[in-house]
Coordinates of C-alpha atoms in Angstrom, one line a residue:
Chain A
M63 CA 3.3 35.4 -21.1
N64 CA 4.5 31.7 -20.1
N65 CA 6.0 32.9 -17.1
Y66 CA 2.5 34.1 -15.6
V67 CA 1.6 30.5 -16.3
E68 CA 4.5 29.2 -14.3
I69 CA 4.0 31.3 -11.3
A70 CA 0.2 30.6 -11.1
S71 CA 1.2 26.8 -11.1
I72 CA 3.7 27.0 -8.2
L73 CA 1.0 29.2 -6.5
A74 CA -1.7 26.4 -7.4
A75 CA 0.4 23.6 -6.2
A76 CA 1.2 25.5 -3.0
I77 CA -2.3 26.3 -2.3
A78 CA -3.6 22.7 -3.3
V79 CA -1.3 21.2 -0.7
G80 CA -1.9 23.7 2.0
L81 CA -5.4 23.9 2.2
G82 CA -5.8 20.2 1.0
S83 CA -4.0 19.0 4.1
I84 CA -6.2 20.9 6.4
G85 CA -9.2 18.5 6.3
P86 CA -7.3 15.2 6.4
A87 CA -5.3 16.3 9.5
I88 CA -8.2 17.3 11.3
A89 CA -9.9 14.0 10.3
E90 CA -6.8 12.1 11.6
G91 CA -6.6 13.8 14.6
R92 CA -10.2 12.9 15.4
A93 CA -9.7 9.3 14.5
V94 CA -6.7 8.9 16.7
A95 CA -8.2 10.7 19.6
A96 CA -11.4 8.6 19.2
A97 CA -9.2 5.1 19.0
L98 CA -7.4 6.2 22.2
E99 CA -10.3 6.9 24.1
A100 CA -11.6 3.5 23.2
I101 CA -8.3 1.6 23.9
A102 CA -8.1 3.6 27.2
R103 CA -11.5 2.4 28.0
Q104 CA -10.9 -1.2 26.6
P105 CA -7.5 -2.3 26.4
E106 CA -8.0 -5.9 25.5
A107 CA -9.4 -4.7 22.0
A108 CA -6.3 -2.8 21.3
G109 CA -5.3 -5.3 18.4
T110 CA -8.7 -5.1 16.5
L111 CA -8.9 -1.4 17.1
S112 CA -5.5 -0.4 15.9
R113 CA -5.7 -2.6 12.8
T114 CA -8.9 -0.8 12.0
L115 CA -7.6 2.5 13.0
F116 CA -4.4 2.0 10.5
V117 CA -6.7 1.4 7.6
G118 CA -8.9 4.1 8.3
L119 CA -6.3 6.6 8.5
A120 CA -4.9 5.1 5.2
M121 CA -8.3 6.3 3.7
I122 CA -8.0 9.8 5.0
E123 CA -4.6 10.0 4.2
T124 CA -5.7 9.5 0.6
M125 CA -7.4 12.8 0.5
A126 CA -4.0 14.6 1.1
I127 CA -2.1 12.3 -0.9
Y128 CA -4.5 13.0 -3.9
C129 CA -3.8 16.7 -3.3
L130 CA -0.1 16.0 -3.5
V131 CA -0.3 14.4 -6.8
I132 CA -2.4 17.2 -8.2
A133 CA 0.4 19.7 -7.0
L134 CA 3.0 17.3 -8.8
L135 CA 1.0 17.2 -11.8
V136 CA 0.7 21.0 -11.7
L137 CA 4.4 21.4 -11.2
F138 CA 6.0 18.6 -13.6
A139 CA 3.1 17.6 -16.0
N140 CA 1.4 21.1 -16.7
P141 CA -0.5 21.1 -19.9
F142 CA -0.4 24.4 -20.2
T143 CA 3.5 25.1 -20.2
G144 CA 5.5 24.5 -23.2
Chain B
M137 CA 15.0 18.8 -9.5
D138 CA 13.9 15.3 -11.6
S139 CA 10.3 15.2 -12.1
P140 CA 9.0 12.2 -10.1
L141 CA 6.8 11.2 -12.9
A142 CA 9.4 10.8 -15.5
M143 CA 12.1 8.2 -15.5
D144 CA 15.2 7.4 -17.5
V145 CA 16.3 4.4 -19.4
A146 CA 19.0 2.3 -17.9
F147 CA 19.6 0.2 -21.2
H148 CA 17.7 -1.6 -23.9
L149 CA 17.0 -5.2 -24.1
G150 CA 16.3 -5.8 -27.7
P151 CA 13.7 -2.9 -28.6
V152 CA 11.9 -3.1 -25.0
P153 CA 13.7 -0.2 -22.9
I154 CA 14.6 -1.2 -19.3
T155 CA 14.4 1.5 -16.5
P156 CA 16.3 1.4 -13.1
P157 CA 12.8 0.4 -10.9
V158 CA 12.4 -2.8 -13.2
L159 CA 16.2 -3.7 -12.4
V160 CA 15.4 -3.0 -8.8
T161 CA 12.2 -4.8 -9.2
W162 CA 14.2 -7.9 -10.4
A163 CA 16.7 -7.8 -7.9
I164 CA 14.2 -7.8 -5.1
M165 CA 12.3 -10.5 -6.8
L166 CA 15.8 -12.4 -7.0
V167 CA 16.5 -11.8 -3.4
L168 CA 13.2 -12.8 -1.9
G169 CA 12.6 -16.0 -4.1
L170 CA 16.1 -17.3 -3.5
G171 CA 15.9 -16.6 -0.1
A172 CA 12.5 -18.3 0.4
I173 CA 13.8 -21.6 -1.5
V174 CA 16.9 -21.5 0.6
V175 CA 15.1 -21.1 3.7
S176 CA 12.4 -23.9 2.9
R177 CA 14.6 -26.4 1.8
R178 CA 15.8 -27.1 5.3
L179 CA 12.7 -27.3 7.1
A180 CA 12.6 -29.2 10.6
L181 CA 10.3 -30.2 12.9
R182 CA 12.3 -28.6 15.6
P183 CA 13.0 -25.1 14.1
G184 CA 16.1 -23.3 14.5
T185 CA 16.0 -19.3 15.0
L186 CA 15.4 -18.5 11.1
Q187 CA 12.6 -21.1 10.8
T188 CA 11.0 -19.6 14.1
V189 CA 11.2 -16.0 12.6
L190 CA 9.6 -16.8 9.3
E191 CA 7.1 -19.1 10.8
M192 CA 6.1 -16.2 13.0
A193 CA 5.9 -13.8 9.9
V194 CA 3.6 -16.5 8.3
E195 CA 1.5 -16.7 11.3
A196 CA 1.3 -13.0 11.5
V197 CA -0.2 -12.7 7.9
D198 CA -2.6 -15.6 8.5
D199 CA -4.0 -14.1 11.8
Q200 CA -4.5 -10.5 9.9
V201 CA -6.2 -12.5 7.0
R202 CA -8.3 -14.3 9.4
G203 CA -8.9 -11.3 11.2
T204 CA -10.2 -9.2 8.4
M205 CA -12.0 -11.5 6.4
Q206 CA -13.3 -14.5 9.1
A207 CA -12.2 -17.1 6.6
D208 CA -9.5 -19.9 6.2
P209 CA -6.2 -17.8 5.3
A210 CA -4.8 -20.9 3.2
P211 CA -6.1 -19.8 -0.4
Y212 CA -4.9 -16.0 0.3
R213 CA -1.7 -16.5 2.4
A214 CA 0.4 -16.6 -0.6
L215 CA -0.9 -13.6 -2.5
I216 CA -1.2 -11.3 0.8
G217 CA 1.9 -12.3 2.0
T218 CA 4.1 -11.8 -1.0
L219 CA 2.3 -8.4 -1.6
F220 CA 3.4 -7.5 2.2
L221 CA 6.8 -8.6 1.7
F222 CA 7.7 -7.3 -1.5
I223 CA 6.4 -4.0 -1.0
L224 CA 8.1 -3.9 2.4
A225 CA 11.5 -4.8 0.4
A226 CA 10.7 -2.6 -2.2
N227 CA 10.0 0.7 0.2
W228 CA 13.1 -0.4 2.2
S229 CA 15.2 -0.7 -0.7
S230 CA 16.0 3.1 -0.5
L231 CA 18.6 2.1 2.5
I232 CA 20.8 1.1 -0.1
P233 CA 22.8 3.9 -1.4
G234 CA 22.0 4.5 -4.9
V235 CA 19.1 2.7 -5.3
E236 CA 15.5 4.5 -5.7
P237 CA 12.7 2.3 -4.4
P238 CA 10.5 0.8 -7.2
T239 CA 7.3 1.6 -5.5
A240 CA 8.3 5.5 -5.8
H241 CA 7.2 5.2 -9.3
L242 CA 3.8 5.0 -10.8
E243 CA 4.3 2.4 -13.1
T244 CA 5.2 -0.3 -10.2
D245 CA 2.1 0.6 -7.9
A246 CA -0.3 0.5 -11.0
A247 CA 1.2 -3.2 -11.7
L248 CA 0.7 -3.9 -7.9
A249 CA -2.9 -2.7 -7.9
G250 CA -3.6 -4.5 -11.1
I251 CA -2.5 -7.6 -9.4
V252 CA -5.2 -6.9 -6.5
F253 CA -7.8 -5.7 -9.0
A254 CA -7.3 -9.2 -11.0
A255 CA -7.4 -11.4 -7.8
T256 CA -10.6 -9.8 -6.3
I257 CA -12.3 -11.0 -9.6
W258 CA -10.6 -14.4 -9.6
F259 CA -11.4 -14.9 -5.8
G260 CA -15.1 -13.7 -6.4
I261 CA -15.7 -15.8 -9.0
R262 CA -14.0 -18.6 -7.4
A263 CA -16.2 -18.1 -4.3
Q264 CA -19.7 -17.3 -5.7
G265 CA -19.8 -18.3 -9.4
V266 CA -20.0 -16.0 -12.1
T267 CA -23.5 -15.3 -11.6
G268 CA -23.2 -14.8 -8.0
W269 CA -20.1 -12.6 -8.3
L270 CA -22.2 -10.3 -10.9
K271 CA -25.1 -10.3 -8.2
T272 CA -22.7 -8.4 -5.8
F273 CA -22.6 -5.6 -8.0
A274 CA -26.6 -5.0 -7.4
E275 CA -26.2 -4.8 -3.5
P276 CA -27.9 -3.4 -1.8
S277 CA -30.1 -2.7 -4.7
W278 CA -30.1 -2.5 -8.4
A279 CA -29.6 1.2 -8.2
M280 CA -26.2 0.8 -6.9
I281 CA -24.8 -1.0 -9.9
P282 CA -23.2 2.3 -11.5
L283 CA -21.4 3.2 -8.2
N284 CA -20.4 -0.3 -7.7
L285 CA -18.8 -0.2 -10.9
V286 CA -17.2 3.1 -10.4
E287 CA -15.9 2.1 -6.9
Q288 CA -14.0 -1.0 -8.5
V289 CA -12.2 1.3 -10.6
T290 CA -11.4 4.2 -7.8
R291 CA -10.4 2.2 -5.2
N292 CA -7.9 0.7 -7.1
V293 CA -6.7 3.9 -8.3
S294 CA -6.5 5.2 -4.7
L295 CA -4.7 2.1 -4.0
V296 CA -2.1 3.1 -6.6
L297 CA -2.0 7.1 -5.6
R298 CA -1.7 5.9 -2.0
L299 CA 1.3 3.9 -2.1
F300 CA 3.0 6.2 -4.6
G301 CA 2.3 9.4 -2.8
N302 CA 3.7 8.3 0.1
V303 CA 6.9 6.7 -0.8
M304 CA 7.7 9.1 -3.7
S305 CA 7.1 11.9 -1.3
G306 CA 9.6 10.6 1.3
V307 CA 12.3 10.2 -1.3
F308 CA 11.6 13.6 -2.8
V309 CA 12.0 15.2 0.8
I310 CA 15.2 13.1 1.7
G311 CA 16.4 14.3 -1.7
I312 CA 15.6 18.2 -0.9
V313 CA 16.9 18.0 2.5
L314 CA 20.0 16.2 1.1
S315 CA 20.7 19.2 -1.4
L316 CA 20.5 21.5 1.6
A317 CA 22.7 19.7 4.3
G318 CA 24.4 16.5 3.5
L319 CA 25.8 15.0 6.5
L320 CA 23.5 13.4 9.1
V321 CA 20.7 15.6 8.9
P322 CA 18.5 13.4 6.6
I323 CA 18.9 10.5 9.1
P324 CA 15.8 11.1 11.2
L325 CA 13.8 11.9 7.9
M326 CA 15.0 8.1 6.8
A327 CA 13.8 6.6 9.9
L328 CA 10.7 8.2 9.5
D329 CA 10.6 6.9 5.9
M330 CA 11.2 3.4 7.1
L331 CA 8.3 3.6 9.3
T332 CA 5.9 5.0 6.5
G333 CA 7.2 1.9 4.2
A334 CA 6.5 -0.3 6.8
V335 CA 3.0 1.0 7.3
Q336 CA 2.3 1.7 3.6
A337 CA 3.1 -2.2 3.0
Y338 CA 0.7 -3.1 5.8
I339 CA -2.1 -1.2 4.6
F340 CA -1.7 -2.3 1.1
A341 CA -2.1 -5.8 2.3
V342 CA -4.7 -5.2 4.7
L343 CA -6.8 -3.4 1.9
A344 CA -6.2 -6.1 -0.6
T345 CA -7.1 -8.6 2.1
V346 CA -10.5 -6.3 2.5
F347 CA -11.2 -5.9 -1.2
I348 CA -10.8 -9.8 -1.7
G349 CA -13.0 -10.3 1.1
S350 CA -15.8 -8.1 -0.1
A351 CA -15.6 -9.8 -3.4
T352 CA -15.8 -13.3 -1.9
G353 CA -18.9 -12.2 0.3
A354 CA -17.1 -12.8 3.4
E355 CA -18.3 -9.6 4.8
G356 CA -21.9 -10.8 4.9
A357 CA -20.9 -13.7 7.1
P358 CA -22.0 -13.6 10.8
P359 CA -19.4 -12.0 12.8
A360 CA -16.9 -14.5 14.1
P361 CA -16.6 -15.4 17.8
P362 CA -14.3 -12.6 19.6
E363 CA -10.9 -13.1 19.1
T364 CA -9.4 -15.7 21.5
P365 CA -6.9 -14.7 23.8
A366 CA -6.7 -11.2 23.2
Q367 CA -2.9 -10.2 22.9
P368 CA -2.0 -6.4 23.0
Q369 CA -0.6 -6.9 19.5
K370 CA 1.3 -4.0 17.7
G371 CA -0.8 -2.3 15.3
K372 CA 2.0 -3.4 12.2
G373 CA 2.2 -7.0 11.0
S374 CA 5.7 -6.8 10.5

């Protein structure tokens, strides 16, 4: 019986990371594309833009990191496995 | 595979268990502290190579703080600079064989975020007084008070998880690849890990600046004049 919980946990972790990284990936791509466009249009603002871009990317990336942490909790600190 | 959430005890100091990340932290503190003392003892008006490099680092930190907060960076230079240098050293300490970066464990990151949390309160009260600082919770209207309170906690939790997740996943991936193919294969991944470590250190410092800036009300200030001679600087402050 315990075995099923472990199988379900591994599946859940894989699904959490796999599906959870789709959204941040699309969002980061759009953010970088917009920043590149802005830099191409206004190269003198590259410093400010890239600083803002990095902070924004970190914010977006946090969502994927949350999924990773959830997956790790499910794998290594699962409350339902003995 | 070892759980990244658990850790073993290196030795006991009296009743207190000392874990390997704590030892690495102490070593980094010792190296950075002694290095700073040794270098700053022989300051010259005509700087040598080393002093020039360090002055450039301080300048970079100042520029970042000034650009983010539009305020005099002097009160924040020590905290932000130390946070950046310590996290950078901690992230890159994985290059030494047998050393695991202390930031790959949740506790170190939680302590660092705790420092940032205390600093936001301290700087906020110092800049605006207790009542002024409390009033910032009721902005833009009193209906936002619960959300602002929740935000204080969640943004620090996300600070912890971001650093932990990035550094730990780097260590984890290298461990997995190392168990599959030993020689030379993990090197590109380690290079990527160094880049991630530098970016995360920079982001932690910038976010600390942003949090402190919002607590001191620097964001409400009128926009500063456009940054003088716009130089195409790299994104990283390193």
